Short mmCIF file of C-alpha atoms and ligand atoms in Angstrom, two decimals:
data_model
loop_
_atom_site.label_atom_id
_atom_site.label_comp_id
_atom_site.label_asym_id
_atom_site.label_seq_id
_atom_site.Cartn_x
_atom_site.Cartn_y
_atom_site.Cartn_z
CA UNK K 12 0.00 0.00 0.00
CA UNK K 13 1.31 3.43 -0.91
CA UNK K 14 1.58 5.92 1.89
CA UNK K 15 -0.49 9.12 1.97
CA UNK K 16 2.07 11.61 3.29
CA UNK K 17 1.11 15.06 4.50
CA UNK K 18 4.58 16.41 3.74
CA UNK K 19 6.43 16.67 0.42
CA UNK K 20 10.04 17.72 -0.06
CA UNK K 21 10.92 19.23 -3.42
CA UNK K 22 14.67 18.85 -3.87
CA UNK K 23 15.87 21.26 -6.56
CA UNK K 24 18.90 19.76 -8.28
CA UNK K 25 18.61 21.11 -11.82
CA UNK K 26 21.17 23.93 -11.62
CA UNK K 27 24.27 23.90 -13.78
CA UNK K 28 26.72 24.89 -11.04
CA UNK K 29 28.51 27.61 -13.00
CA UNK K 30 30.25 29.02 -9.95
CA UNK K 31 31.54 25.59 -8.95
CA UNK K 32 32.78 25.10 -12.49
CA UNK K 33 33.04 21.29 -12.39
CA UNK K 34 31.73 20.91 -15.94
CA UNK K 35 28.71 18.85 -14.89
CA UNK K 36 25.52 19.85 -13.01
CA UNK K 37 26.43 20.63 -9.43
CA UNK K 38 24.14 18.09 -7.75
CA UNK K 39 26.00 15.29 -9.56
CA UNK K 40 29.50 16.43 -8.65
CA UNK K 41 31.11 13.93 -6.30
CA UNK K 42 31.62 14.61 -2.62
CA UNK K 43 33.27 11.92 -0.49
CA UNK K 44 32.74 9.36 -3.24
CA UNK K 45 29.07 10.04 -3.98
CA UNK K 46 27.15 12.60 -6.01
CA UNK K 47 26.13 15.54 -3.86
CA UNK K 48 22.47 14.62 -4.44
CA UNK K 49 23.02 11.23 -2.75
CA UNK K 50 24.10 12.99 0.45
CA UNK K 51 21.12 15.33 0.26
CA UNK K 52 18.63 12.51 -0.26
CA UNK K 53 20.09 10.39 2.54
CA UNK K 54 19.26 13.22 4.88
CA UNK K 55 15.81 13.79 3.37
CA UNK K 56 14.96 10.16 4.04
CA UNK K 57 16.07 10.69 7.63
CA UNK K 58 12.99 12.87 8.23
CA UNK K 59 11.01 11.47 11.14
CA UNK K 60 7.75 10.95 9.22
CA UNK K 61 6.97 9.51 5.77
CA UNK K 62 7.24 12.19 3.08
CA UNK K 63 6.81 12.47 -0.66
CA UNK K 64 10.16 13.26 -2.30
CA UNK K 65 10.22 15.10 -5.63
CA UNK K 66 13.65 15.54 -7.20
CA UNK K 67 13.94 18.22 -9.86
CA UNK K 68 16.88 17.25 -12.06
CA UNK K 69 18.42 18.26 -15.38
CA UNK K 70 16.58 16.20 -18.05
CA UNK K 71 19.76 14.43 -19.15
CA UNK K 72 20.38 13.31 -15.54
CA UNK K 73 16.90 11.86 -15.07
CA UNK K 74 18.15 8.29 -14.86
CA UNK K 75 20.98 9.09 -12.43
CA UNK K 76 18.53 10.96 -10.22
CA UNK K 77 16.16 7.99 -10.22
CA UNK K 78 18.99 5.64 -9.31
CA UNK K 79 20.14 7.81 -6.39
CA UNK K 80 16.56 8.27 -5.22
CA UNK K 81 16.07 4.50 -5.21
CA UNK K 82 19.31 3.95 -3.30
CA UNK K 83 18.51 6.55 -0.66
CA UNK K 84 14.88 5.45 -0.27
CA UNK K 85 16.04 1.88 0.44
CA UNK K 86 13.24 -0.21 1.89
CA UNK K 87 10.99 2.77 2.63
CA UNK K 88 7.71 2.85 0.75
CA UNK K 89 7.97 6.59 0.21
CA UNK K 90 6.28 8.23 -2.74
CA UNK K 91 9.02 9.47 -5.03
CA UNK K 92 9.17 11.31 -8.34
CA UNK K 93 11.79 12.84 -10.61
CA UNK K 94 10.81 15.77 -12.83
CA UNK K 95 12.79 17.90 -15.27
CA UNK K 96 14.11 21.27 -14.13
CA UNK K 97 13.70 24.65 -15.76
CA UNK K 98 15.99 27.52 -16.73
CA UNK K 99 15.77 29.17 -13.33
CA UNK K 100 15.48 27.84 -9.81
CA UNK K 101 12.00 29.32 -9.67
CA UNK K 102 10.94 27.42 -12.77
CA UNK K 103 12.44 24.25 -11.33
CA UNK K 104 10.42 24.61 -8.12
CA UNK K 105 7.34 25.27 -10.23
CA UNK K 106 7.89 21.99 -12.08
CA UNK K 107 8.27 20.22 -8.74
CA UNK K 108 5.00 21.68 -7.44
CA UNK K 109 3.16 20.14 -10.39
CA UNK K 110 4.22 16.67 -9.20
CA UNK K 111 2.83 16.89 -5.66
CA UNK K 112 0.55 14.08 -4.62
CA UNK K 113 -3.03 14.89 -3.51
CA UNK K 114 -2.52 14.04 0.18
CA UNK K 115 0.23 16.67 0.62
CA UNK K 116 -0.64 19.67 2.77
CA UNK K 117 2.84 20.89 3.69
CA UNK K 118 5.63 21.52 1.18
CA UNK K 119 9.34 21.91 1.85
CA UNK K 120 11.64 23.22 -0.87
CA UNK K 121 15.29 22.26 -0.47
CA UNK K 122 18.47 23.01 -2.41
CA UNK K 123 20.30 19.83 -3.36
CA UNK K 124 23.43 21.95 -3.00
CA UNK K 125 22.93 22.05 0.79
CA UNK K 126 24.05 18.46 0.86
CA UNK K 127 24.93 18.19 4.55
CA UNK K 128 21.73 19.67 6.00
CA UNK K 129 20.82 17.45 8.97
CA UNK K 130 17.47 15.64 8.92
CA UNK K 131 16.60 17.39 12.17
CA UNK K 132 16.45 20.73 10.34
CA UNK K 133 13.68 19.32 8.10
CA UNK K 134 11.82 18.02 11.14
CA UNK K 135 11.98 21.41 12.84
CA UNK K 136 10.73 23.27 9.77
CA UNK K 137 7.81 20.83 9.39
CA UNK K 138 6.83 21.24 13.05
CA UNK K 139 6.94 25.04 12.84
CA UNK K 140 4.85 25.20 9.64
CA UNK K 141 2.22 23.05 11.31
CA UNK K 142 2.29 25.07 14.52
CA UNK K 143 2.12 28.48 12.85
CA UNK K 144 0.51 28.06 9.44
CA UNK K 145 3.16 30.50 8.22
CA UNK K 146 6.07 30.13 5.88
CA UNK K 147 9.14 28.90 7.83
CA UNK K 148 12.77 29.38 6.85
CA UNK K 149 15.95 28.43 8.72
CA UNK K 150 18.43 31.26 9.16
CA UNK K 151 21.72 32.02 10.86
CA UNK K 152 22.90 35.34 12.29
CA UNK K 153 25.29 37.23 10.02
CA UNK K 154 28.73 37.15 11.64
CA UNK K 155 30.56 39.67 9.47
CA UNK K 156 30.01 43.40 9.49
CA UNK K 157 27.92 44.21 6.43
CA UNK K 158 28.26 47.40 4.35
CA UNK K 159 26.20 48.80 1.54
CA UNK K 160 28.45 49.80 -1.34
CA UNK K 161 28.24 51.43 -4.73
CA UNK K 162 30.83 49.63 -6.84
CA UNK K 163 33.77 49.93 -4.43
CA UNK K 164 32.67 52.89 -2.37
CA UNK K 165 31.10 52.29 1.04
CA UNK K 166 27.80 54.07 1.53
CA UNK K 167 26.85 52.83 5.00
CA UNK K 168 27.19 50.04 7.58
CA UNK K 169 24.05 47.91 7.73
CA UNK K 170 22.79 47.02 11.21
CA UNK K 171 23.43 43.28 11.14
CA UNK K 172 21.32 42.60 14.23
CA UNK K 173 18.35 42.77 11.86
CA UNK K 174 19.87 40.43 9.30
CA UNK K 175 19.69 36.68 8.92
CA UNK K 176 21.42 34.48 6.35
CA UNK K 177 18.76 32.20 4.97
CA UNK K 178 19.03 28.47 4.27
CA UNK K 179 16.72 25.68 3.13
CA UNK K 180 14.53 23.68 3.52
CA UNK K 181 11.90 26.38 3.41
CA UNK K 182 8.48 25.12 4.45
CA UNK K 183 4.96 26.34 3.63
CA UNK K 184 1.34 25.29 3.73
CA UNK K 185 0.85 23.89 0.24
CA UNK K 186 -1.98 26.25 -0.77
CA UNK K 187 0.10 29.31 0.20
CA UNK K 188 3.16 28.22 -1.78
CA UNK K 189 1.08 27.30 -4.82
CA UNK K 190 -0.62 30.69 -4.74
CA UNK K 191 2.72 32.49 -4.33
CA UNK K 192 4.08 30.72 -7.40
CA UNK K 193 0.89 31.25 -9.42
CA UNK K 194 1.00 34.97 -8.69
CA UNK K 195 4.78 35.41 -8.91
CA UNK K 196 5.48 38.64 -10.71
CA UNK K 197 9.27 38.54 -10.42
CA UNK K 198 12.19 36.14 -10.07
CA UNK K 199 13.08 35.60 -6.42
CA UNK K 200 16.20 33.81 -5.17
CA UNK K 201 14.15 31.89 -2.62
CA UNK K 202 10.62 30.66 -2.12
CA UNK K 203 9.97 32.75 0.96
CA UNK K 204 10.50 35.85 -1.19
CA UNK K 205 7.48 34.91 -3.32
CA UNK K 206 5.38 34.03 -0.28
CA UNK K 207 6.20 37.38 1.35
CA UNK K 208 5.20 39.07 -1.92
CA UNK K 209 1.63 37.78 -1.57
CA UNK K 210 1.51 39.13 1.97
CA UNK K 211 1.68 35.83 3.87
CA UNK K 212 3.89 35.84 6.99
CA UNK K 213 7.22 34.05 6.95
CA UNK K 214 9.09 33.27 10.16
CA UNK K 215 12.68 32.35 10.82
CA UNK K 216 13.89 29.43 12.95
CA UNK K 217 17.49 28.63 13.85
CA UNK K 218 19.43 27.18 10.95
CA UNK K 219 22.40 24.83 11.16
CA UNK K 220 26.01 25.47 10.09
CA UNK K 221 25.94 22.13 8.25
CA UNK K 222 23.19 23.43 5.96
CA UNK K 223 25.60 25.74 4.12
CA UNK K 224 25.21 25.85 0.36
CA UNK K 225 27.95 24.35 -1.76
CA UNK K 226 28.45 27.08 -4.33
CA UNK K 227 32.17 27.33 -5.05
CA UNK K 228 35.11 24.92 -5.12
CA UNK K 229 36.03 26.24 -1.71
CA UNK K 230 32.64 25.16 -0.33
CA UNK K 231 33.08 21.70 -1.85
CA UNK K 232 36.47 21.35 -0.14
CA UNK K 233 34.95 22.42 3.13
CA UNK K 234 32.23 19.79 2.78
CA UNK K 235 34.84 17.13 1.94
CA UNK K 236 36.85 18.10 5.01
CA UNK K 237 33.80 17.59 7.18
CA UNK K 238 33.86 13.95 6.13
CA UNK K 239 37.52 13.69 7.12
CA UNK K 240 40.42 14.45 4.79
CA UNK K 241 40.20 11.01 3.28
CA UNK K 242 37.24 8.71 3.00
CA UNK K 243 38.58 6.35 5.64
CA UNK K 244 36.21 7.64 8.27
CA UNK K 245 33.22 6.78 6.16
CA UNK K 246 33.87 3.28 5.06
CA UNK K 247 35.63 1.60 7.92
CA UNK K 248 34.97 -2.09 8.31
CA UNK K 249 35.88 -4.30 11.23
CA UNK K 250 36.44 -8.06 11.22
CA UNK K 251 37.18 -10.71 13.81
CA UNK K 252 39.22 -13.88 13.53
CA UNK K 253 39.94 -16.69 15.98
CA UNK K 254 42.33 -19.59 15.50
CA UNK K 255 43.41 -22.49 17.66
CA UNK K 256 46.18 -25.02 17.13
CA UNK K 257 47.10 -27.96 19.36
CA UNK K 258 50.70 -28.60 20.34
CA UNK K 259 52.19 -31.36 18.23
CA UNK K 260 53.20 -34.74 19.65
CA UNK K 261 56.28 -34.82 17.44
CA UNK K 262 59.25 -33.34 19.34
CA UNK K 263 60.95 -32.68 15.98
CA UNK K 264 58.27 -30.08 15.06
CA UNK K 265 59.45 -26.48 15.38
CA UNK K 266 57.25 -23.77 16.85
CA UNK K 267 56.29 -20.96 14.47
CA UNK K 268 54.06 -18.33 16.01
CA UNK K 269 53.41 -14.69 15.09
CA UNK K 270 55.66 -15.16 12.07
CA UNK K 271 58.64 -16.08 14.29
CA UNK K 272 60.57 -19.28 14.91
CA UNK K 273 60.72 -20.12 18.63
CA UNK K 274 63.74 -22.42 19.19
CA UNK K 275 63.33 -24.95 22.00
CA UNK K 276 59.51 -24.60 22.15
CA UNK K 277 57.05 -27.35 21.27
CA UNK K 278 55.64 -27.02 17.77
CA UNK K 279 51.98 -26.64 16.82
CA UNK K 280 50.06 -29.14 14.67
CA UNK K 281 48.43 -28.06 11.42
CA UNK K 282 48.42 -28.31 7.62
CA UNK K 283 50.69 -25.28 7.47
CA UNK K 284 53.01 -24.33 10.32
CA UNK K 285 50.12 -23.97 12.81
CA UNK K 286 50.79 -20.25 13.37
CA UNK K 287 47.48 -19.42 15.08
CA UNK K 288 48.41 -15.74 15.36
CA UNK K 289 48.92 -15.23 11.61
CA UNK K 290 45.86 -17.32 10.78
CA UNK K 291 43.60 -15.38 13.18
CA UNK K 292 44.81 -12.15 11.55
CA UNK K 293 44.01 -13.50 8.07
CA UNK K 294 40.53 -14.52 9.20
CA UNK K 295 39.89 -11.11 10.74
CA UNK K 296 40.90 -9.38 7.50
CA UNK K 297 38.84 -11.70 5.29
CA UNK K 298 35.82 -11.33 7.56
CA UNK K 299 36.03 -7.53 7.45
CA UNK K 300 36.20 -7.63 3.65
CA UNK K 301 33.30 -10.08 3.53
CA UNK K 302 35.49 -12.61 1.74
CA UNK K 303 34.95 -15.73 3.82
CA UNK K 304 37.79 -17.23 5.83
CA UNK K 305 41.25 -18.65 5.43
CA UNK K 306 40.00 -22.22 4.88
CA UNK K 307 37.57 -21.28 2.12
CA UNK K 308 39.94 -18.83 0.40
CA UNK K 309 43.24 -20.74 0.48
CA UNK K 310 42.00 -24.30 0.90
CA UNK K 311 43.67 -26.76 3.26
CA UNK K 312 44.85 -28.91 0.34
CA UNK K 313 46.48 -26.10 -1.66
CA UNK K 314 50.09 -27.26 -2.09
CA UNK K 315 51.31 -23.61 -2.12
CA UNK K 316 50.47 -23.41 1.56
CA UNK K 317 51.64 -26.81 2.80
CA UNK K 318 54.16 -26.02 5.54
CA UNK K 319 53.95 -22.30 4.69
CA UNK K 320 54.79 -19.77 7.35
CA UNK K 321 52.48 -17.00 8.55
CA UNK K 322 54.00 -14.30 6.36
CA UNK K 323 52.96 -16.21 3.23
CA UNK K 324 49.33 -16.25 4.36
CA UNK K 325 49.42 -12.60 5.39
CA UNK K 326 50.75 -11.50 2.00
CA UNK K 327 48.28 -13.69 0.14
CA UNK K 328 45.41 -12.31 2.24
CA UNK K 329 46.41 -8.70 1.60
CA UNK K 330 46.53 -9.48 -2.13
CA UNK K 331 43.21 -11.27 -2.01
CA UNK K 332 41.35 -8.24 -0.60
CA UNK K 333 42.98 -5.96 -3.18
CA UNK K 334 45.25 -4.08 -0.77
CA UNK K 335 48.05 -3.95 -3.32
CA UNK K 336 45.90 -2.78 -6.21
CA UNK K 337 45.84 1.00 -5.75
CA UNK K 338 43.26 1.60 -8.49
CA UNK K 339 41.02 -1.32 -7.68
CA UNK K 340 37.83 -1.56 -5.72
CA UNK K 341 39.33 -3.53 -2.87
CA UNK K 342 40.20 -2.97 0.76
CA UNK K 343 43.27 -1.81 2.59
CA UNK K 344 44.17 -2.95 6.10
CA UNK K 345 44.35 0.07 8.34
CA UNK K 346 45.20 -1.72 11.56
CA UNK K 347 45.20 -5.15 13.15
CA UNK K 348 45.22 -6.08 16.81
CA UNK K 349 45.88 -9.66 17.88
CA UNK K 350 45.92 -11.30 21.28
CA UNK K 351 47.67 -14.60 21.93
CA UNK K 352 46.13 -16.83 24.60
CA UNK K 353 48.30 -19.59 26.07
CA UNK K 354 50.95 -20.50 28.62
CA UNK K 355 53.78 -20.86 26.16
CA UNK K 356 55.68 -19.40 24.47
CA UNK K 357 56.25 -16.32 26.60
CA UNK K 358 55.47 -13.54 24.17
CA UNK K 359 56.69 -10.57 26.15
CA UNK K 360 60.41 -10.93 25.43
CA UNK K 361 59.86 -11.02 21.66
CA UNK K 362 56.70 -8.92 21.36
CA UNK K 363 58.43 -6.12 19.44
CA UNK K 364 59.98 -8.63 17.07
CA UNK K 365 56.54 -10.17 16.46
CA UNK K 366 55.02 -6.75 15.82
CA UNK K 367 57.75 -5.90 13.31
CA UNK K 368 57.51 -9.24 11.48
CA UNK K 369 53.72 -9.24 11.18
CA UNK K 370 53.61 -5.54 10.23
CA UNK K 371 56.19 -6.09 7.49
CA UNK K 372 54.39 -9.12 6.07
CA UNK K 373 51.01 -7.44 6.07
CA UNK K 374 52.06 -3.95 5.02
CA UNK K 375 49.90 -2.50 7.80
CA UNK K 376 50.40 -1.89 11.52
CA UNK K 377 49.80 -4.89 13.76
CA UNK K 378 49.72 -4.74 17.54
CA UNK K 379 50.32 -7.87 19.57
CA UNK K 380 49.38 -8.71 23.14
CA UNK K 381 49.23 -11.92 25.17
CA UNK K 382 47.46 -13.43 28.10
CA UNK K 383 47.01 -16.74 29.94
CA UNK K 384 43.74 -18.23 31.18
CA UNK K 385 44.67 -18.74 34.81
CA UNK K 386 45.20 -22.46 34.29
CA UNK K 387 41.71 -22.98 32.89
CA UNK K 388 40.69 -24.69 29.66
CA UNK K 389 42.89 -26.20 26.96
CA UNK K 390 45.24 -23.23 26.93
CA UNK K 391 45.54 -23.40 30.71
CA UNK K 392 46.37 -27.10 30.50
CA UNK K 393 49.03 -26.31 27.92
CA UNK K 394 47.35 -28.32 25.15
CA UNK K 395 47.43 -25.58 22.56
CA UNK K 396 47.44 -21.91 21.64
CA UNK K 397 44.59 -19.61 20.70
CA UNK K 398 44.70 -16.22 19.02
CA UNK K 399 41.96 -13.63 18.58
CA UNK K 400 42.39 -10.79 16.07
CA UNK K 401 40.45 -7.77 14.95
CA UNK K 402 41.14 -5.99 11.69
CA UNK K 403 40.08 -2.52 10.55
CA UNK K 404 39.76 -2.08 6.77
CA UNK K 405 39.16 0.95 4.57
CA UNK K 406 38.60 1.07 0.82
CA UNK K 407 41.64 1.49 -1.42
CA UNK K 408 41.71 4.74 -3.38
CA UNK K 409 39.55 3.54 -6.27
CA UNK K 410 37.06 1.73 -4.05
CA UNK K 411 33.42 2.72 -4.15
CA UNK K 412 32.13 3.48 -0.69
CA UNK K 413 28.66 3.02 0.73
CA UNK K 414 26.32 5.96 1.28
CA UNK K 415 27.84 7.96 4.08
CA UNK K 416 26.14 9.86 6.86
CA UNK K 417 27.45 12.75 8.87
CA UNK K 418 24.67 13.25 11.40
N1 CTP V 2 18.52 24.99 -9.27
C1 CTP V 2 17.58 24.33 -10.05
N2 CTP V 2 17.26 24.78 -11.30
C2 CTP V 2 17.86 25.89 -11.80
C3 CTP V 2 18.82 26.58 -11.02
C4 CTP V 2 19.13 26.11 -9.75
O1 CTP V 2 17.05 23.32 -9.61
N3 CTP V 2 17.55 26.28 -13.02
C5 CTP V 2 18.88 24.45 -7.96
C6 CTP V 2 20.34 24.05 -7.91
O2 CTP V 2 20.51 22.74 -8.42
C7 CTP V 2 20.68 24.17 -6.44
C8 CTP V 2 19.72 25.22 -5.93
O3 CTP V 2 18.76 25.45 -6.97
O4 CTP V 2 20.47 22.95 -5.73
C9 CTP V 2 20.44 26.50 -5.54
O5 CTP V 2 21.00 27.11 -6.68
P1 CTP V 2 22.54 27.48 -6.89
O6 CTP V 2 23.30 27.16 -5.68
O7 CTP V 2 22.60 28.82 -7.50
O8 CTP V 2 22.97 26.34 -7.95
P2 CTP V 2 23.33 26.52 -9.46
O9 CTP V 2 22.38 27.43 -10.13
O10 CTP V 2 23.48 25.16 -10.02
O11 CTP V 2 24.78 27.19 -9.37
P3 CTP V 2 25.30 28.48 -10.14
O12 CTP V 2 24.35 29.59 -9.77
O13 CTP V 2 26.69 28.67 -9.65
O14 CTP V 2 25.21 28.13 -11.60
MG1 MG V 3 22.15 29.54 -9.49
#
C-alpha cells in the first residue's frame, strides 16, 4: 500500500553549477565518493515521518537521479518522483510543485546543493509550519560586518542585528506556496520571497552550520573536510578472527608463532606451520572484507600453503582483498590487533619482534598482546594456543564506498 504523506520535499537539483565550475551539473559532482544529491537525499529520508520526495533534475540526468533516489529510499515505501528542471530555480520549483501528490498539505523546498543539511532541520521546519501556518525558513545570524556599497565605495554600515542568512529547507502550507508561485510577478532567489510578496507571513527558525550551500570549489572542499580528509572515516569495516592449534606430539616439530621461529619450544600441529596468530589475523581481514575465511579462500589442500609460514598467508590475504591494487575496488588494512592466549611461548620478550615481522608481512600496523587463562581450559592445560584478532579495513583509493552519513 502506498503511503499518503502530509509532507512533500521538493529537492531542486537542476542547476548547472557555473560558480563551482566542475563541468557537470552541481548536484551530480562527487563529494566523499558520492554525487552531492546522494548525500542530500540520505538526509531527506532521515525525516522522522513519511514524506513524498520530488527531485527536480536536469533532463539528461533523469536516470541518475532515479537511481540515487532508489538507493537513498532503500526499503521505505515513500512516494518518489523525478521531474525535469527549468531555466531558473523558480521554474524548477514550479515543475516540482506540479508533481505533488493529492494528500500533501505541507511543502518543503530544499536546495540539493545544501548536501549536509541534517534531517533534524527538516523536522523542525515541518513542526513550525504546522504550529504556525506560516512560511518557515531556517536562518543564521550574520557574523561579518555588512556594508552597503556602490561599486567599491562604502555608503553605509548595515545594522546586522536585523539580518539573517537564509538556508533551506523552506516550508509552507501547500496552498500558500502554490498561490505564491501562481501569482509570482518577479524572479526571487528563494521561495519565501514569493510568499512574502503575496503578503503571507514568513518566520525564521534557527538554521544549522551544516546546511551551508555548496556554491564554489572552496565550499566543496569544506564539505569534503567535514567527512575527514580522506574517506577512511566513512567506510571503515571491522572483522574478527579466531584460530586455535594444538601442540604437536612430534618433538621434531618447530614452533612458528606470530611469524617467528621459537627455538626450544614445542611445535603446533596443522596443515601449514600452525601459526594461530597469523591465521587469526588472516581470518579477521577476510571477515572484514566479507570474503569468507582462510580455509575457504586458500584451501587446506592447496600445495602452495603446505608447511607455509604466517608471512605467506598474510601477504596472500592482503593481495586477495585488493590491498596492493591501488586503483582497484578492494580494501586496505588500516590496523590489526591480535591477542595470543596460552601458557607458552612467553610472548613478552619477543613482542616487538613479532610486531615488526607481522607488520612487514602485512604492510599495515599490527599490535600484539598476550594473556594466559589462569590455568583454565585447553590453553591453561598447555594443550594448545589460541589467538583472537580484529582488523580494521578501509577502501583502497579507487574503491566505491557506501552511502555515508554525517549526522
Ligand atoms: N537549481 C535548479 N534549477 C535551476 C537553477 C538552480 O534546480 N535552473 C537548484 C540548484 O541545483 C541548487 C539550488 O537550486 O540545488 C540552488 O542554486 P545554486 O546554488 O545557485 O545552484 P546553481 O544554479 O546550479 O549554481 P550556479 O548559480 O553557480 O550556476
Ligand atoms: Mg544559481
